PDB file of C-alpha atoms (C1' of nucleotides) in Angstrom:
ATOM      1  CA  UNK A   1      17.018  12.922  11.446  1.00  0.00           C
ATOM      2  CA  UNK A   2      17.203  14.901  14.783  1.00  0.00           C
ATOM      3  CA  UNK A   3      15.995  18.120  12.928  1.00  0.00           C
ATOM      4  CA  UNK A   4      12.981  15.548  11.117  1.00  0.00           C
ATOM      5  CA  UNK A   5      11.988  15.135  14.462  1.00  0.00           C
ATOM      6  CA  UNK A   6      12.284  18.533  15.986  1.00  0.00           C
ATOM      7  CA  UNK A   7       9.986  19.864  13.042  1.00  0.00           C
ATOM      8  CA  UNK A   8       7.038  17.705  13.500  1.00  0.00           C
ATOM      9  CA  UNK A   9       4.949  15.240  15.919  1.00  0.00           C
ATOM     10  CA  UNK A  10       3.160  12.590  16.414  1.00  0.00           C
ATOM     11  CA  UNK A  11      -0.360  12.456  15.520  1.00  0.00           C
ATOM     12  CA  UNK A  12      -3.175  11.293  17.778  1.00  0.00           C
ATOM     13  CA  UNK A  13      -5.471   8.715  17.084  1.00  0.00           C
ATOM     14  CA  UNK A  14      -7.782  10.731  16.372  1.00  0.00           C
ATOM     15  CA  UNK A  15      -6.779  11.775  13.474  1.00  0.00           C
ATOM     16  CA  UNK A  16      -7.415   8.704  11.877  1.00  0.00           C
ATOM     17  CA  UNK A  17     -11.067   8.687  13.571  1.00  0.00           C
ATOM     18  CA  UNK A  18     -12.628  10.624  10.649  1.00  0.00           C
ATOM     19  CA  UNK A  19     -14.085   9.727   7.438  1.00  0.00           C
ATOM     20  CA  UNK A  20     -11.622   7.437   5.355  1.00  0.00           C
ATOM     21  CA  UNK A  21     -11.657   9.934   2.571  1.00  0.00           C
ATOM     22  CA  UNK A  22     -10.570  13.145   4.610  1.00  0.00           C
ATOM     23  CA  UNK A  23      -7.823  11.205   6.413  1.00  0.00           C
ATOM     24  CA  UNK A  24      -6.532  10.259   3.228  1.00  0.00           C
ATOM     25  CA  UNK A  25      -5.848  14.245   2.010  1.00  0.00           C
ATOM     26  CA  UNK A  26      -4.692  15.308   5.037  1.00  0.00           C
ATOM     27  CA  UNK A  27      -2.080  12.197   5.056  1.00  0.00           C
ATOM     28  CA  UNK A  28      -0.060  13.861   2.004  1.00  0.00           C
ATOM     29  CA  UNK A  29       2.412  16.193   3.266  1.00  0.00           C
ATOM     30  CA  UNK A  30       2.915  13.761   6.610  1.00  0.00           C
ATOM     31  CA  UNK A  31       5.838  11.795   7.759  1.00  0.00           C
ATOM     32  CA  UNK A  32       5.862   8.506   7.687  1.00  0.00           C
ATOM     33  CA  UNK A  33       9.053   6.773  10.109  1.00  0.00           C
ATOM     34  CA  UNK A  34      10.724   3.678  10.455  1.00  0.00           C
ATOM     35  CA  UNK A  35      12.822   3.039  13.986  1.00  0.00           C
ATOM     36  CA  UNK A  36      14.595  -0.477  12.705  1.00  0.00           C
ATOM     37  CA  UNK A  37      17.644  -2.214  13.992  1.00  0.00           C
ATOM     38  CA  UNK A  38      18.967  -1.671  10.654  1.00  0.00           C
ATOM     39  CA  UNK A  39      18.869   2.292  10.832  1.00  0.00           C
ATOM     40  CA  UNK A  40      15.584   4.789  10.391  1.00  0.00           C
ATOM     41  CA  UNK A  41      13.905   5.299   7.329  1.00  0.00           C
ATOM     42  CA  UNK A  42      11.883   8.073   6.612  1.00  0.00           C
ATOM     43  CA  UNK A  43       9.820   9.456   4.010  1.00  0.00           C
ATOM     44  CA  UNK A  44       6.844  12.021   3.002  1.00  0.00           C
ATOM     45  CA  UNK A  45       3.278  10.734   2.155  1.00  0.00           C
ATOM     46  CA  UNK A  46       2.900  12.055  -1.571  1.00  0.00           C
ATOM     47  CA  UNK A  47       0.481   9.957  -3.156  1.00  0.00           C
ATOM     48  CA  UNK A  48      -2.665   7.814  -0.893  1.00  0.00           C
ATOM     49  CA  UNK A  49      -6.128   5.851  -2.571  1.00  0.00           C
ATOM     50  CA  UNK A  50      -9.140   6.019   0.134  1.00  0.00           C
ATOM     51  CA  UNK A  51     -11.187   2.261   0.323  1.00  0.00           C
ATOM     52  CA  UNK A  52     -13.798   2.446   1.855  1.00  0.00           C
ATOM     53  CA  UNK A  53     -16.097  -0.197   4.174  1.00  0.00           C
ATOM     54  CA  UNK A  54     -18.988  -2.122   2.535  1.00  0.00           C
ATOM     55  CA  UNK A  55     -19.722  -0.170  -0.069  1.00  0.00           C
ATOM     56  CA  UNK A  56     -16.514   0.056  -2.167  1.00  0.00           C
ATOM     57  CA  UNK A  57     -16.467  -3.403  -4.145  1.00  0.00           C
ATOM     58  CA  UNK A  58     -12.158  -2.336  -4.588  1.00  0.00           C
ATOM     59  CA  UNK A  59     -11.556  -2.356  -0.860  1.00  0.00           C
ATOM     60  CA  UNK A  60     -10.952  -5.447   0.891  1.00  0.00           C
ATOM     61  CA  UNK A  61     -13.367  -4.912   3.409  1.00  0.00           C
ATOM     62  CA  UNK A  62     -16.088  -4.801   1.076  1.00  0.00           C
ATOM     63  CA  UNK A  63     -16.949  -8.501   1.692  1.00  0.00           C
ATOM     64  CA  UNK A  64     -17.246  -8.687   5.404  1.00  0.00           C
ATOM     65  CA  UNK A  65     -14.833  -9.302   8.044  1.00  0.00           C
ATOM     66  CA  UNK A  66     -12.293 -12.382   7.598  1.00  0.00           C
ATOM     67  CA  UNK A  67      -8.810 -12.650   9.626  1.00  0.00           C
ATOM     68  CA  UNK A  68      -6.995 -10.978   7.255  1.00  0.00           C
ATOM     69  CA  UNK A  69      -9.120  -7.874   7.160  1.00  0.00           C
ATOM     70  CA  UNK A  70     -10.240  -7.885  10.537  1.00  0.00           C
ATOM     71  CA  UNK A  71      -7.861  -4.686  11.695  1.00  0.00           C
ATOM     72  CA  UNK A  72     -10.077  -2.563   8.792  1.00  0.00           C
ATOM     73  CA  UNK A  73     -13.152  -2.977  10.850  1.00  0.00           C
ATOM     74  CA  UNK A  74     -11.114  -2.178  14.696  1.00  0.00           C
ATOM     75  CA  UNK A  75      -9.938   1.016  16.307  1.00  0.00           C
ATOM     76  CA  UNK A  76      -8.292   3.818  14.273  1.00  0.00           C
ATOM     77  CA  UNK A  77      -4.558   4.671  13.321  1.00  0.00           C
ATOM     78  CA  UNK A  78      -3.690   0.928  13.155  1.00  0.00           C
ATOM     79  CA  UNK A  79      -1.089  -0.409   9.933  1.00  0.00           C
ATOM     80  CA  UNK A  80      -3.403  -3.058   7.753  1.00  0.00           C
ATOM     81  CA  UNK A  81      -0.034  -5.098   5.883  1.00  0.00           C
ATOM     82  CA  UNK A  82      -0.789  -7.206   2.846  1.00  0.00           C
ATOM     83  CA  UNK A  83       0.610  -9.411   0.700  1.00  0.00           C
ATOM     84  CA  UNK A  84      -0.428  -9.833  -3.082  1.00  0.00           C
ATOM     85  CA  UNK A  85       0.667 -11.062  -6.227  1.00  0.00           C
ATOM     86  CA  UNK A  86       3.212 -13.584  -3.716  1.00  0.00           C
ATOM     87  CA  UNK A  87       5.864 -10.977  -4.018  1.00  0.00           C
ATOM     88  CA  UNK A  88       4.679  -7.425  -2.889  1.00  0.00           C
ATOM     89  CA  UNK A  89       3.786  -6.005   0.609  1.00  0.00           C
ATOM     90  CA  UNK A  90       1.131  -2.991   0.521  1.00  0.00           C
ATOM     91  CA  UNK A  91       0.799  -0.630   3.720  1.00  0.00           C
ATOM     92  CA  UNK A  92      -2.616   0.616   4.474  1.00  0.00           C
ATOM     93  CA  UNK A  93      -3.505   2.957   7.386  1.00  0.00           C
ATOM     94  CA  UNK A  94      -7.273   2.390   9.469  1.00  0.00           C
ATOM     95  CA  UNK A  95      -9.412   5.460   9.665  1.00  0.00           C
ATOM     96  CA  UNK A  96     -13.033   5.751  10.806  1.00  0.00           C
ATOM     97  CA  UNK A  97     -14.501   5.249  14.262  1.00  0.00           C
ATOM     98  CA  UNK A  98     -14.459   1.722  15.292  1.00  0.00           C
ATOM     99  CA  UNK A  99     -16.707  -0.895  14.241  1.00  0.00           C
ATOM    100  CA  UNK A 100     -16.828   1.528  10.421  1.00  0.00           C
ATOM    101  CA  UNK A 101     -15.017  -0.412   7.855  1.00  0.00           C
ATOM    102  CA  UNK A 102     -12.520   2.084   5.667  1.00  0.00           C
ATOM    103  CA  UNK A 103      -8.512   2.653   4.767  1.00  0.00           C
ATOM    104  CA  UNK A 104      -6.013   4.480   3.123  1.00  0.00           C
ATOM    105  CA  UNK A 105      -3.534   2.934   0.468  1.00  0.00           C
ATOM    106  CA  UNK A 106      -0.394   4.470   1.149  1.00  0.00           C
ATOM    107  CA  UNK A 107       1.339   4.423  -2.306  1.00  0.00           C
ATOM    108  CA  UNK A 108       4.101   6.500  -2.560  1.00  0.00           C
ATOM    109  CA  UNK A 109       6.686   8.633  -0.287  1.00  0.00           C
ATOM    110  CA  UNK A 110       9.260  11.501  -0.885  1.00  0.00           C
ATOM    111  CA  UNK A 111      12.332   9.819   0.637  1.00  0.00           C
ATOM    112  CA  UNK A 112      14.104  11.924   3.392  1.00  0.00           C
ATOM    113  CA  UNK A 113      15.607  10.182   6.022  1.00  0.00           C
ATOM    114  CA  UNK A 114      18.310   6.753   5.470  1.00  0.00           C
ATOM    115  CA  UNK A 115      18.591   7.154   2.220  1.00  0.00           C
ATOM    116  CA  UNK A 116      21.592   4.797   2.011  1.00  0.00           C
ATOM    117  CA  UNK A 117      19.622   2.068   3.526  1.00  0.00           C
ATOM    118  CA  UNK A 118      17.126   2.239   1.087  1.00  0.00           C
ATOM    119  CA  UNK A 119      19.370   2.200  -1.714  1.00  0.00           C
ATOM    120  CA  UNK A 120      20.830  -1.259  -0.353  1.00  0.00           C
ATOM    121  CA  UNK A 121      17.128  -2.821   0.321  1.00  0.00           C
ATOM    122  CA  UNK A 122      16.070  -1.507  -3.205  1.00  0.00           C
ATOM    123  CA  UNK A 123      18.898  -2.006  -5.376  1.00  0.00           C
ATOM    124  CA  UNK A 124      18.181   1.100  -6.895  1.00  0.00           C
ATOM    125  CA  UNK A 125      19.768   3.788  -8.869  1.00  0.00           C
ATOM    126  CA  UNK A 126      17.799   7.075  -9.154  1.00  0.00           C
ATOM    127  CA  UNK A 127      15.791   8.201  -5.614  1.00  0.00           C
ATOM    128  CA  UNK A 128      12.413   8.153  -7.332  1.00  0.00           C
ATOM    129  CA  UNK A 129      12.602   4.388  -7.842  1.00  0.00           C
ATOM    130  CA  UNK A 130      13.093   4.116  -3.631  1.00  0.00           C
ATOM    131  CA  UNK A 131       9.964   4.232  -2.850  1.00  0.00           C
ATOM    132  CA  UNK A 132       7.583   5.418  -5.767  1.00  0.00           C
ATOM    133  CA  UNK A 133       4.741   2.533  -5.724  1.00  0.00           C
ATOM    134  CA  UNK A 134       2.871   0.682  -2.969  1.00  0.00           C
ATOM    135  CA  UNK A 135       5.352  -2.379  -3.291  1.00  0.00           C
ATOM    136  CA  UNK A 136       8.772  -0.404  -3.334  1.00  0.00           C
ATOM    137  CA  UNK A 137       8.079   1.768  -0.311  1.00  0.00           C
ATOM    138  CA  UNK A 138       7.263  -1.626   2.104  1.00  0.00           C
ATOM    139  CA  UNK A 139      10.780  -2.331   0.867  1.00  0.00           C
ATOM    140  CA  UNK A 140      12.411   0.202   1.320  1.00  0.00           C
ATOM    141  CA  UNK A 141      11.394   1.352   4.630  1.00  0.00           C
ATOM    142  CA  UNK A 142      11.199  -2.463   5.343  1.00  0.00           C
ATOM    143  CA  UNK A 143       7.608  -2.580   6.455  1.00  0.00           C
ATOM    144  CA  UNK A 144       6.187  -6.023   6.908  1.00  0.00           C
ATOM    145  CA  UNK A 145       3.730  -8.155   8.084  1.00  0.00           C
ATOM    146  CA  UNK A 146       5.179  -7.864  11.012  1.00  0.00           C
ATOM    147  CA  UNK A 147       3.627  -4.316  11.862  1.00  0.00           C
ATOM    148  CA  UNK A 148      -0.095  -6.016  10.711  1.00  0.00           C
ATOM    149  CA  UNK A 149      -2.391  -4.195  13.821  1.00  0.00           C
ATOM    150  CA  UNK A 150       0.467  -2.050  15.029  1.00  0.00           C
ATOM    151  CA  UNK A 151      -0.230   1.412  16.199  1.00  0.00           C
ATOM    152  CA  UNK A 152       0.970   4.380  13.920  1.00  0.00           C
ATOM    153  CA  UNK A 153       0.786   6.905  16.783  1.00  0.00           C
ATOM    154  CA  UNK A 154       3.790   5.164  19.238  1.00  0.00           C
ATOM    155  CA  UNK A 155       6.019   2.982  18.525  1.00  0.00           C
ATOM    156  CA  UNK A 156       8.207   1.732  15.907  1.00  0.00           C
ATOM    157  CA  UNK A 157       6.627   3.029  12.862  1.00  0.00           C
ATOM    158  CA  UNK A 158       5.039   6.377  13.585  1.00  0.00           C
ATOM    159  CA  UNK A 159       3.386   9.191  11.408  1.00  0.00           C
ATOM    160  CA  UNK A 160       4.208  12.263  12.116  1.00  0.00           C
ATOM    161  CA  UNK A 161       2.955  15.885  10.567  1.00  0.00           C
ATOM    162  CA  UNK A 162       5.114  18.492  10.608  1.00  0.00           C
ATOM    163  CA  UNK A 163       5.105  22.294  13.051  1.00  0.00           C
ATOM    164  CA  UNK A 164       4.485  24.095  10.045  1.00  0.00           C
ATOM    165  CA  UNK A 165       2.708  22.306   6.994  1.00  0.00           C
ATOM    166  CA  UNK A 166       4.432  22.584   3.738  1.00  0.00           C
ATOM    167  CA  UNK A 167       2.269  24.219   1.057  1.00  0.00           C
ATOM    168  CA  UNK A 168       0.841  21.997  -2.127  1.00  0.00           C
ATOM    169  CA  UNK A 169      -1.782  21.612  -4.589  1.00  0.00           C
ATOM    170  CA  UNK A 170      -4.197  18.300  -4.531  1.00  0.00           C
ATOM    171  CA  UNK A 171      -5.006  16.610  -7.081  1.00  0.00           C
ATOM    172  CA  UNK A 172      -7.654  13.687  -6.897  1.00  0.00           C
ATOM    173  CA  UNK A 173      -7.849  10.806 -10.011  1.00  0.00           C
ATOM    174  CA  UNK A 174      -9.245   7.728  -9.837  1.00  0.00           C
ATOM    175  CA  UNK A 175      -7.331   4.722  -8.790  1.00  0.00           C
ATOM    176  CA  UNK A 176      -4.711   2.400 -10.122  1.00  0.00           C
ATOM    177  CA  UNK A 177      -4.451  -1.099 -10.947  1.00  0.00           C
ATOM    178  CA  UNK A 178      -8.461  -2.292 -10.031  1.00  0.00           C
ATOM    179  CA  UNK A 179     -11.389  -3.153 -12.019  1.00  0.00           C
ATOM    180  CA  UNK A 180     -14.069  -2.518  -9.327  1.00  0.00           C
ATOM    181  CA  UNK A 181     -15.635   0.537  -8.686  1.00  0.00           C
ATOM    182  CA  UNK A 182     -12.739   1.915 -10.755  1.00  0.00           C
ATOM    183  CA  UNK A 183     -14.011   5.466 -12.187  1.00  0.00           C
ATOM    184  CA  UNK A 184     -14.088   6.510  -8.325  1.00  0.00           C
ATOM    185  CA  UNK A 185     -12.051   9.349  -8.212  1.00  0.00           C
ATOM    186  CA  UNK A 186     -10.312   8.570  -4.532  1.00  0.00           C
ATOM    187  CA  UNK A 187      -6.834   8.719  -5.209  1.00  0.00           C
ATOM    188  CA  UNK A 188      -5.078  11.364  -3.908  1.00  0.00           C
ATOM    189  CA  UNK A 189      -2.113  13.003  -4.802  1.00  0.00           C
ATOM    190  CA  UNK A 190       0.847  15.785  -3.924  1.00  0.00           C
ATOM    191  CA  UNK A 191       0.524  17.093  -7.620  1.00  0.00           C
ATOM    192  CA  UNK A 192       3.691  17.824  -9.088  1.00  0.00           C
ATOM    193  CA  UNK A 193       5.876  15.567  -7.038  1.00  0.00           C
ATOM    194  CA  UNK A 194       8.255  13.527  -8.564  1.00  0.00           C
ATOM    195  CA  UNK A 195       8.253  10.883  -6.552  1.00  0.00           C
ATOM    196  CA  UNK A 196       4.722  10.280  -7.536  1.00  0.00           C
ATOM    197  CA  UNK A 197       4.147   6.821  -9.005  1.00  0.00           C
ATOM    198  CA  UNK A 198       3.143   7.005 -12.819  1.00  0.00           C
TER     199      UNK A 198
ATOM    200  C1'  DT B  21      -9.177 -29.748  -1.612  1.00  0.00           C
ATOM    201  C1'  DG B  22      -8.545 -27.123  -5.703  1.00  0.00           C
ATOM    202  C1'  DC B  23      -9.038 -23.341  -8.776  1.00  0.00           C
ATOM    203  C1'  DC B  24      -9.086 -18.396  -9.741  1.00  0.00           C
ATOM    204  C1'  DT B  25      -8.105 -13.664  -9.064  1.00  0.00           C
ATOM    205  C1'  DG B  26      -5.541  -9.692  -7.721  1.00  0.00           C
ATOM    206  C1'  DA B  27      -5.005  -2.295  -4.311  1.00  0.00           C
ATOM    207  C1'  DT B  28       2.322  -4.782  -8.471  1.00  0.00           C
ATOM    208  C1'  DT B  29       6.862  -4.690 -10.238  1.00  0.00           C
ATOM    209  C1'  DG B  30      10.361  -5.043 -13.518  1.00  0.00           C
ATOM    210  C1'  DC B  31      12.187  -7.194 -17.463  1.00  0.00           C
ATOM    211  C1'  DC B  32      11.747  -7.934 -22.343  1.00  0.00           C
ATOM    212  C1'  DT B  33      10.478  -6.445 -27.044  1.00  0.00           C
TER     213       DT B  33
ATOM    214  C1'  DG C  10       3.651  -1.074 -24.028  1.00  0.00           C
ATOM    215  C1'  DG C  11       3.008  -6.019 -22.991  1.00  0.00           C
ATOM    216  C1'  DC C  12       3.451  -9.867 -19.918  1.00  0.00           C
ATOM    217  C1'  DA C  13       5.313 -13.274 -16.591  1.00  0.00           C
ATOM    218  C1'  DA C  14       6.383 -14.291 -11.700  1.00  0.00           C
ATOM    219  C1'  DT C  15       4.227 -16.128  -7.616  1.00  0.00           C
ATOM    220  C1'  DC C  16       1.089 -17.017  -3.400  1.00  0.00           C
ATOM    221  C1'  DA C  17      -2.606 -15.968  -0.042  1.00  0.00           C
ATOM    222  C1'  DG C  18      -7.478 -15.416   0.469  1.00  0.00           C
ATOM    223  C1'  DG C  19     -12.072 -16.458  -1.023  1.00  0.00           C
ATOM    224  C1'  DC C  20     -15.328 -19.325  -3.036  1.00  0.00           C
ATOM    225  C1'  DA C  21     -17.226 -23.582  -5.130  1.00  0.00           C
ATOM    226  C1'  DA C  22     -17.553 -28.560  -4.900  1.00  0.00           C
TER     227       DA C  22
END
DNA sequence: TGCCTGATTGCCT
DNA sequence: GGCAATCAGGCAA
């Protein structure tokens, strides 16, 4: 945990204040971290899907702001939480400027730091059932609605990237589980990685 | 006010 | 590989 965060840093906003699509590359290989009363939970970005504004009928955004989109369309770098299907959380990170519409599905993590924790939130047996889907890795890391508008760059839940960026191959596929817009190749992943989901 | 759909997971066959 | 569970947001009436 103390060498995690001795090997990387935190990222500034502006690294989320670029197009939707680039943010959501570079995000694979980065650290995401949870500070909790519980313990910290950490894990590597291995898998992201880029939505963008108003012209991707998939992404939320697509029809306008409402309260529960209303972060998408604010300042960069800021956690968008949802709920769907009345059981599952899904974390989603802002990118563009301001006022531009667009974010990045986080979908899947390489575990790395409490993995005991995780274990006990997930009921789990094998490590690439922690946190290898949108829904799992909100439970394991124990992301919430709570952390709807907060700031990744301070604070509580943080990305970080690390000193010296590991080395991997990207592959980009179109994305899982919608029906608009769905031959959009805009899912991103660390190709090879187990703990990719299927 | 009420109905329908969904950026999912996990259990059952 | 198929399907139910379960609820919030969006849209129609």
């Amino acid at each position: 945990m103390r060498q995690l965060i001795s090997a990387t840093r935190s990222v500034p906003l502006s690294f989320f204040a670029r197009s939707t699509v680039e943010v959501a590359k570079d995000l694979l290989g980065c650290v995401l971290l949870h500070e909790h009363a519980e313990g910290v939970t950490a894990g590597m970005i291995v898998e992201t899907e880029a939505y963008l504004g108003t012209d991707d009928l998939a992404a939320h955004s697509s029809r306008g702001i409402t309260k529960r989109t209303e972060v998408i369309f604010g300042p960069p770098g800021r956690a968008y939480v949802y709920f769907i299907y009345g059981i599952h959380e899904c974390l989603n990170i802002v990118a563009e400027p301001e006022g531009t519409p667009g974010c990045v599905l986080i979908r899947a993590l390489e575990p790395l730091c409490g993995l005991d924790l995780m274990f006990r939130r997930r009921h789990a047996r094998a490590v690439t059932q922690l946190t290898s889907g949108p829904g799992k890795l909100t439970q394991a890391l124990s992301i919430t609605r709570q952390h709807y508008g907060a700031r990744l760059d301070r604070g509580a839940l943080t990305i970080r990237v690390w000193c010296e960026k590991p080395k991997f191959k990207i592959e980009a596929t179109p994305r899982i589980g919608i029906s608009q817009c769905a031959d959009w190749p805009h899912r991103f992943t660390w190709n090879g990685n187990p703990h990719v989901s299927r």
